[in-house]
Amino acid sequence: MEKIVIKGLKIKAYHGVLPEEKVQGQTFILDVCADIDVRKAQISDDLNHTVSYAEMISTVERVFTEKSYNLLECVANKVCVALLEEYPKLKGVTVLVKKPDAPIDADFEYVAIEDTLTREQLVVGSME
């Protein structure tokens, strides 16, 4: 299984539990890794046999900024679900959301949440 990888996507958004995070916002950094079978695309050299990176980025940006969430756990899952729903060729997706400027009194590179969702989990989850 091959992977589509989007690394270091910077998006300004307003996620967090503190009031100032909802007002001032901050830059988040996302890594997206999607499982996909691209054998047809490898042979045909045809975009229709894979998924456009640009379209995936548009989906991630739209979902990540359309609403303010308290928890990164929630928004990471929303991104996973949207990618699987909008791109049927994807078999699974992992989204890492990094928050480098989290308002925590400590010296750190970033705090983050990573969520992985497969197509099978999406289908099972929708039946519950």
PDB file of C-alpha atoms in Angstrom:
ATOM      1  CA  MET A   1       0.000   0.000   0.000  1.00  0.00           C
ATOM      2  CA  GLU A   2       1.368   3.378  -0.995  1.00  0.00           C
ATOM      3  CA  LYS A   3       0.907   6.622   0.906  1.00  0.00           C
ATOM      4  CA  ILE A   4       0.096  10.211   0.051  1.00  0.00           C
ATOM      5  CA  VAL A   5       1.986  12.453   2.467  1.00  0.00           C
ATOM      6  CA  ILE A   6       1.386  16.124   3.240  1.00  0.00           C
ATOM      7  CA  LYS A   7       3.941  17.350   5.742  1.00  0.00           C
ATOM      8  CA  GLY A   8       4.134  20.636   7.634  1.00  0.00           C
ATOM      9  CA  LEU A   9       0.856  22.197   6.448  1.00  0.00           C
ATOM     10  CA  LYS A  10       0.528  25.477   8.376  1.00  0.00           C
ATOM     11  CA  ILE A  11      -2.987  26.664   9.170  1.00  0.00           C
ATOM     12  CA  LYS A  12      -4.091  29.551  11.381  1.00  0.00           C
ATOM     13  CA  ALA A  13      -7.099  28.572  13.467  1.00  0.00           C
ATOM     14  CA  TYR A  14      -8.851  29.244  16.769  1.00  0.00           C
ATOM     15  CA  HIS A  15      -8.752  25.936  18.648  1.00  0.00           C
ATOM     16  CA  GLY A  16      -8.168  25.595  22.387  1.00  0.00           C
ATOM     17  CA  VAL A  17      -9.886  25.724  25.739  1.00  0.00           C
ATOM     18  CA  LEU A  18      -8.616  29.142  26.839  1.00  0.00           C
ATOM     19  CA  PRO A  19     -10.583  32.261  25.849  1.00  0.00           C
ATOM     20  CA  GLU A  20      -7.517  33.971  24.345  1.00  0.00           C
ATOM     21  CA  GLU A  21      -6.985  31.008  21.993  1.00  0.00           C
ATOM     22  CA  LYS A  22     -10.497  31.521  20.640  1.00  0.00           C
ATOM     23  CA  VAL A  23      -9.837  35.230  20.023  1.00  0.00           C
ATOM     24  CA  GLN A  24      -6.179  35.470  18.988  1.00  0.00           C
ATOM     25  CA  GLY A  25      -5.809  32.134  17.238  1.00  0.00           C
ATOM     26  CA  GLN A  26      -2.489  30.531  16.449  1.00  0.00           C
ATOM     27  CA  THR A  27      -0.692  28.594  13.753  1.00  0.00           C
ATOM     28  CA  PHE A  28      -1.051  24.830  13.817  1.00  0.00           C
ATOM     29  CA  ILE A  29       1.115  22.443  11.809  1.00  0.00           C
ATOM     30  CA  LEU A  30      -0.471  19.353  10.305  1.00  0.00           C
ATOM     31  CA  ASP A  31       1.001  16.207   8.823  1.00  0.00           C
ATOM     32  CA  VAL A  32      -1.350  13.998   6.833  1.00  0.00           C
ATOM     33  CA  CYS A  33      -0.548  10.484   5.690  1.00  0.00           C
ATOM     34  CA  ALA A  34      -3.151   8.632   3.622  1.00  0.00           C
ATOM     35  CA  ASP A  35      -3.068   4.977   2.569  1.00  0.00           C
ATOM     36  CA  ILE A  36      -3.982   4.480  -1.065  1.00  0.00           C
ATOM     37  CA  ASP A  37      -3.512   1.902  -3.788  1.00  0.00           C
ATOM     38  CA  VAL A  38      -1.946   3.823  -6.682  1.00  0.00           C
ATOM     39  CA  ARG A  39      -1.002   0.917  -8.946  1.00  0.00           C
ATOM     40  CA  LYS A  40      -3.371   2.122 -11.686  1.00  0.00           C
ATOM     41  CA  ALA A  41      -1.955   5.659 -11.450  1.00  0.00           C
ATOM     42  CA  GLN A  42       1.593   4.301 -11.655  1.00  0.00           C
ATOM     43  CA  ILE A  43       0.751   2.619 -14.952  1.00  0.00           C
ATOM     44  CA  SER A  44      -1.635   5.173 -16.464  1.00  0.00           C
ATOM     45  CA  ASP A  45      -0.028   8.427 -15.255  1.00  0.00           C
ATOM     46  CA  ASP A  46      -3.637   9.629 -14.869  1.00  0.00           C
ATOM     47  CA  LEU A  47      -4.737  11.774 -11.889  1.00  0.00           C
ATOM     48  CA  ASN A  48      -8.155  10.091 -11.990  1.00  0.00           C
ATOM     49  CA  HIS A  49      -6.526   6.944 -10.605  1.00  0.00           C
ATOM     50  CA  THR A  50      -5.267   8.645  -7.452  1.00  0.00           C
ATOM     51  CA  VAL A  51      -6.200  11.627  -5.256  1.00  0.00           C
ATOM     52  CA  SER A  52      -5.054  15.196  -5.832  1.00  0.00           C
ATOM     53  CA  TYR A  53      -2.782  16.558  -3.091  1.00  0.00           C
ATOM     54  CA  ALA A  54      -4.175  20.035  -3.737  1.00  0.00           C
ATOM     55  CA  GLU A  55      -7.760  18.861  -3.238  1.00  0.00           C
ATOM     56  CA  MET A  56      -6.800  17.032  -0.046  1.00  0.00           C
ATOM     57  CA  ILE A  57      -5.150  20.191   1.291  1.00  0.00           C
ATOM     58  CA  SER A  58      -8.287  22.196   0.489  1.00  0.00           C
ATOM     59  CA  THR A  59     -10.381  19.698   2.442  1.00  0.00           C
ATOM     60  CA  VAL A  60      -8.018  19.773   5.423  1.00  0.00           C
ATOM     61  CA  GLU A  61      -7.943  23.588   5.486  1.00  0.00           C
ATOM     62  CA  ARG A  62     -11.734  23.861   5.165  1.00  0.00           C
ATOM     63  CA  VAL A  63     -12.504  21.367   7.934  1.00  0.00           C
ATOM     64  CA  PHE A  64      -9.765  22.670  10.224  1.00  0.00           C
ATOM     65  CA  THR A  65     -10.977  26.277  10.025  1.00  0.00           C
ATOM     66  CA  GLU A  66     -14.765  26.016   9.633  1.00  0.00           C
ATOM     67  CA  LYS A  67     -15.357  25.772  13.388  1.00  0.00           C
ATOM     68  CA  SER A  68     -13.467  26.468  16.610  1.00  0.00           C
ATOM     69  CA  TYR A  69     -12.883  23.339  18.704  1.00  0.00           C
ATOM     70  CA  ASN A  70     -11.766  23.067  22.304  1.00  0.00           C
ATOM     71  CA  LEU A  71      -9.784  19.880  21.740  1.00  0.00           C
ATOM     72  CA  LEU A  72      -7.271  18.914  19.070  1.00  0.00           C
ATOM     73  CA  GLU A  73      -8.558  15.352  19.489  1.00  0.00           C
ATOM     74  CA  CYS A  74     -11.899  16.452  18.061  1.00  0.00           C
ATOM     75  CA  VAL A  75     -10.629  18.504  15.125  1.00  0.00           C
ATOM     76  CA  ALA A  76      -8.064  15.837  14.143  1.00  0.00           C
ATOM     77  CA  ASN A  77     -10.864  13.276  13.971  1.00  0.00           C
ATOM     78  CA  LYS A  78     -13.067  15.640  11.923  1.00  0.00           C
ATOM     79  CA  VAL A  79     -10.238  15.966   9.384  1.00  0.00           C
ATOM     80  CA  CYS A  80      -9.791  12.177   9.193  1.00  0.00           C
ATOM     81  CA  VAL A  81     -13.511  11.611   8.671  1.00  0.00           C
ATOM     82  CA  ALA A  82     -13.780  14.305   5.980  1.00  0.00           C
ATOM     83  CA  LEU A  83     -10.825  12.937   4.018  1.00  0.00           C
ATOM     84  CA  LEU A  84     -12.245   9.413   4.022  1.00  0.00           C
ATOM     85  CA  GLU A  85     -15.754  10.606   3.139  1.00  0.00           C
ATOM     86  CA  GLU A  86     -14.633  12.910   0.325  1.00  0.00           C
ATOM     87  CA  TYR A  87     -11.993  10.638  -1.240  1.00  0.00           C
ATOM     88  CA  PRO A  88     -13.242   7.050  -1.623  1.00  0.00           C
ATOM     89  CA  LYS A  89      -9.868   5.884  -2.958  1.00  0.00           C
ATOM     90  CA  LEU A  90      -8.258   6.471   0.444  1.00  0.00           C
ATOM     91  CA  LYS A  91      -8.080   3.319   2.574  1.00  0.00           C
ATOM     92  CA  GLY A  92      -7.032   5.040   5.779  1.00  0.00           C
ATOM     93  CA  VAL A  93      -5.647   8.314   7.017  1.00  0.00           C
ATOM     94  CA  THR A  94      -3.454   9.554   9.844  1.00  0.00           C
ATOM     95  CA  VAL A  95      -3.532  13.210  10.881  1.00  0.00           C
ATOM     96  CA  LEU A  96      -0.955  14.697  13.258  1.00  0.00           C
ATOM     97  CA  VAL A  97      -1.953  18.126  14.587  1.00  0.00           C
ATOM     98  CA  LYS A  98       0.923  20.041  16.197  1.00  0.00           C
ATOM     99  CA  LYS A  99       0.381  23.052  18.429  1.00  0.00           C
ATOM    100  CA  PRO A 100       3.786  24.728  18.748  1.00  0.00           C
ATOM    101  CA  ASP A 101       2.515  27.791  20.607  1.00  0.00           C
ATOM    102  CA  ALA A 102       0.299  26.112  23.181  1.00  0.00           C
ATOM    103  CA  PRO A 103      -0.090  28.405  26.215  1.00  0.00           C
ATOM    104  CA  ILE A 104       1.838  26.134  28.571  1.00  0.00           C
ATOM    105  CA  ASP A 105       4.619  27.383  30.825  1.00  0.00           C
ATOM    106  CA  ALA A 106       7.297  24.969  29.595  1.00  0.00           C
ATOM    107  CA  ASP A 107      10.059  24.735  27.009  1.00  0.00           C
ATOM    108  CA  PHE A 108       8.817  22.406  24.246  1.00  0.00           C
ATOM    109  CA  GLU A 109       8.836  22.107  20.476  1.00  0.00           C
ATOM    110  CA  TYR A 110       5.110  21.373  20.241  1.00  0.00           C
ATOM    111  CA  VAL A 111       2.251  19.440  21.780  1.00  0.00           C
ATOM    112  CA  ALA A 112       0.205  17.287  19.436  1.00  0.00           C
ATOM    113  CA  ILE A 113      -2.481  14.724  18.843  1.00  0.00           C
ATOM    114  CA  GLU A 114      -2.301  12.021  16.198  1.00  0.00           C
ATOM    115  CA  ASP A 115      -5.439  10.276  14.982  1.00  0.00           C
ATOM    116  CA  THR A 116      -5.651   7.329  12.611  1.00  0.00           C
ATOM    117  CA  LEU A 117      -8.880   6.208  10.990  1.00  0.00           C
ATOM    118  CA  THR A 118      -9.436   3.455   8.431  1.00  0.00           C
ATOM    119  CA  ARG A 119     -12.294   3.181   5.984  1.00  0.00           C
ATOM    120  CA  GLU A 120     -13.541   0.119   7.899  1.00  0.00           C
ATOM    121  CA  GLN A 121     -13.626   2.074  11.166  1.00  0.00           C
ATOM    122  CA  LEU A 122     -15.513   4.895   9.445  1.00  0.00           C
ATOM    123  CA  VAL A 123     -18.193   2.496   8.185  1.00  0.00           C
ATOM    124  CA  VAL A 124     -18.504   0.707  11.545  1.00  0.00           C
ATOM    125  CA  GLY A 125     -18.614   4.034  13.417  1.00  0.00           C
ATOM    126  CA  SER A 126     -21.450   5.321  11.251  1.00  0.00           C
ATOM    127  CA  MET A 127     -23.606   2.280  12.125  1.00  0.00           C
ATOM    128  CA  GLU A 128     -23.434   2.787  15.909  1.00  0.00           C
TER     129      GLU A 128
END
